[in-house]
Coordinates of C-alpha atoms in Angstrom, one line a residue:
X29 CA -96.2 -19.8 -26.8
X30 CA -93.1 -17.6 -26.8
X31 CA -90.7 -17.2 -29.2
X32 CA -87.2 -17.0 -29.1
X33 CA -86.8 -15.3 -32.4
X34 CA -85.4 -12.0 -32.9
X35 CA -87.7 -9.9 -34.2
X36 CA -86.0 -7.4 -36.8
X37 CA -87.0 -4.5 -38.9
X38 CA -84.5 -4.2 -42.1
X39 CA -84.6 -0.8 -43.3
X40 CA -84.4 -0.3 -47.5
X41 CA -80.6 0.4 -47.7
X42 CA -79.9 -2.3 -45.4
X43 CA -81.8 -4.6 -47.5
X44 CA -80.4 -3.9 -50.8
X45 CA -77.0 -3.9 -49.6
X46 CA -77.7 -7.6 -48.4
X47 CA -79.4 -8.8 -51.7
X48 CA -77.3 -7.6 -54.4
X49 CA -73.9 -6.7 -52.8
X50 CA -71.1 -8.9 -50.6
X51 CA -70.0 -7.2 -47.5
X52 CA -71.6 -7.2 -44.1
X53 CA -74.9 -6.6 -45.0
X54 CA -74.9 -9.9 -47.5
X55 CA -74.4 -11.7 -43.2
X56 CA -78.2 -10.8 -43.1
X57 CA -79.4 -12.5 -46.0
X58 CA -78.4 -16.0 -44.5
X59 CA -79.8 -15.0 -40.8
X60 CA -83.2 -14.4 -42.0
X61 CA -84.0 -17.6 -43.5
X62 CA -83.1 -19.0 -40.1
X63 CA -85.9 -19.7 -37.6
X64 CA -83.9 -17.5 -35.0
X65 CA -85.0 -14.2 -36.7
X66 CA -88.0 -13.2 -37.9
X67 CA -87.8 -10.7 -40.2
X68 CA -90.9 -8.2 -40.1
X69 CA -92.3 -6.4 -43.0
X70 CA -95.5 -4.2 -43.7
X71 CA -97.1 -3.7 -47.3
X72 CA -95.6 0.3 -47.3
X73 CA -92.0 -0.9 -46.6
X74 CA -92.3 -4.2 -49.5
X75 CA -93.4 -1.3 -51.7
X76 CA -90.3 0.5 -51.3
X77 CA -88.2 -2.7 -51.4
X78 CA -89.4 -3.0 -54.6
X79 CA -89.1 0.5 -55.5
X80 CA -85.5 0.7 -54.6
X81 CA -84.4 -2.9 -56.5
X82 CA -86.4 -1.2 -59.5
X83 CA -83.6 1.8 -59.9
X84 CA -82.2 1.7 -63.2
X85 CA -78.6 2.2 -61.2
X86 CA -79.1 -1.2 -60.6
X87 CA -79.9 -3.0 -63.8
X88 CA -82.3 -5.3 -62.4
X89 CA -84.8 -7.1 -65.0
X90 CA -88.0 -7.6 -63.7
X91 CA -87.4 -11.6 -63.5
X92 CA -84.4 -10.6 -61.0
X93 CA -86.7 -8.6 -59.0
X94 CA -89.5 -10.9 -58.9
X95 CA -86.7 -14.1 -57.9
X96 CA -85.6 -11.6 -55.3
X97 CA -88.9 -11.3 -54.1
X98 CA -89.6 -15.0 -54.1
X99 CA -86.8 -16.5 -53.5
X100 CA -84.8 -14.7 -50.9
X101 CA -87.5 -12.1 -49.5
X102 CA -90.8 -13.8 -49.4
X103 CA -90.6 -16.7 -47.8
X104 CA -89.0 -15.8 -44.7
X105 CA -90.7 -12.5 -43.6
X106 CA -93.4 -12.3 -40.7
X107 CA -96.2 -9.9 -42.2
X108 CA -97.0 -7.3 -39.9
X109 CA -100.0 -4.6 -40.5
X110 CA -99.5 -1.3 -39.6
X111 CA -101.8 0.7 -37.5
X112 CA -99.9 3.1 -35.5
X113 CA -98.7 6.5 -36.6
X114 CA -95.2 8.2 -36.1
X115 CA -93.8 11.2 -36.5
X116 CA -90.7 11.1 -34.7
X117 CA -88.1 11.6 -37.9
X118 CA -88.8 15.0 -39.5
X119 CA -86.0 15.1 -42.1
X120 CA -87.4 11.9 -43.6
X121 CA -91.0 11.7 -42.7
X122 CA -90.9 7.9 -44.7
X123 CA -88.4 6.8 -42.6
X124 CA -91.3 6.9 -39.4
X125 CA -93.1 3.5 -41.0
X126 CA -89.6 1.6 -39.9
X127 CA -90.4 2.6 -36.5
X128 CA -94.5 2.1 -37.0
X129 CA -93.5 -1.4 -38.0
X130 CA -91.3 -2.2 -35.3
X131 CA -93.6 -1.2 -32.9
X132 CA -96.6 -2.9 -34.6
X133 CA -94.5 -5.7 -35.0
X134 CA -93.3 -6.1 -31.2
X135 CA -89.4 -6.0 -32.7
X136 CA -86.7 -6.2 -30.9
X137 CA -84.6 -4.1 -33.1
X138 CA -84.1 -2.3 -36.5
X139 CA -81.4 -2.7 -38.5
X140 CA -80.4 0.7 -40.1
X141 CA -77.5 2.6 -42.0
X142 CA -79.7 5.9 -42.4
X143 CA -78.5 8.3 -40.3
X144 CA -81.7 9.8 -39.3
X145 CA -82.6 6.3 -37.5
X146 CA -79.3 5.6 -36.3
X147 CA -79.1 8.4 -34.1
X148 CA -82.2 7.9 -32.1
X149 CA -80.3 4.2 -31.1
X150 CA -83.7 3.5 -29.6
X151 CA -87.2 4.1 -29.5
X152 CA -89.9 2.9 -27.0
X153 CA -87.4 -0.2 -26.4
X154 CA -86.8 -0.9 -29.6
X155 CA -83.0 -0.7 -30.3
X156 CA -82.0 1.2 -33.8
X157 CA -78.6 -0.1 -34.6
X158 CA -76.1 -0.4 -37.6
X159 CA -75.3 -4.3 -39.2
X160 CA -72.1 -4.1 -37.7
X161 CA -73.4 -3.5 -34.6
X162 CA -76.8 -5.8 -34.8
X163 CA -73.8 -8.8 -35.7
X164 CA -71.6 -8.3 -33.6
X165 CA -74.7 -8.5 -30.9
X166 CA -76.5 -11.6 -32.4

């Protein structure tokens, strides 16, 4: 059976802009608890969600983190394993697993506000665009 969800990849800045701050990336947060998106994630990009919520810029204790995690993150992604390799970006070789997982993950899109993914705008398909753009579009 065919699904009529929109299968997204959420990069790291993307994400933490929509958890912890208002603005257009908080419109995500809301989306991807609906059945209409499904929000992929591999193990190597939850590590670096975590990572990046674990700054000390941000304050975070580790009970905010794990409700993150639980609450708003957790329950709504689509797990995804990640078996092919990319080496399209070369200034920031750990941007590639966004790509590896949107491929792995059959996505229709990732949303980005890295510059390194944004100006590829697409790869094998898969359309690399900006929250501004990926709401204004859905």
């Amino acid at each position: 059976m065919k699904s009529d969800a929109i299968r997204v990849v959420i990069d790291t800045n993307v994400f933490i802009s929509a958890v912890l701050f208002k603005g257009e990336s908080a419109k995500l947060l809301e989306l991807w608890k609906k059945p209409r998106l499904k929000f992929l994630i591999c193990k190597e990009v939850l590590e670096e969600y975590i990572k990046a919520l674990s700054y000390p810029k941000f304050k975070l204790s580790e009970e905010e983190i794990k409700y993150i995690l639980e609450e708003e993150l957790l329950p709504f992604i689509d797990p995804v394993n990640i078996t092919s390799e990319v080496d399209i970006i070369k200034e920031d070789n750990a941007d590639n697993k966004f790509i590896a997982l949107a491929i792995d993950g059959n996505a229709n899109c990732i949303i980005s506000g890295d510059a390194h993914l944004l100006k590829l705008k697409k790869f094998q398909g898969i359309g690399i665009v900006s929250v501004k753009e990926f709401l204004s579009r859905f």
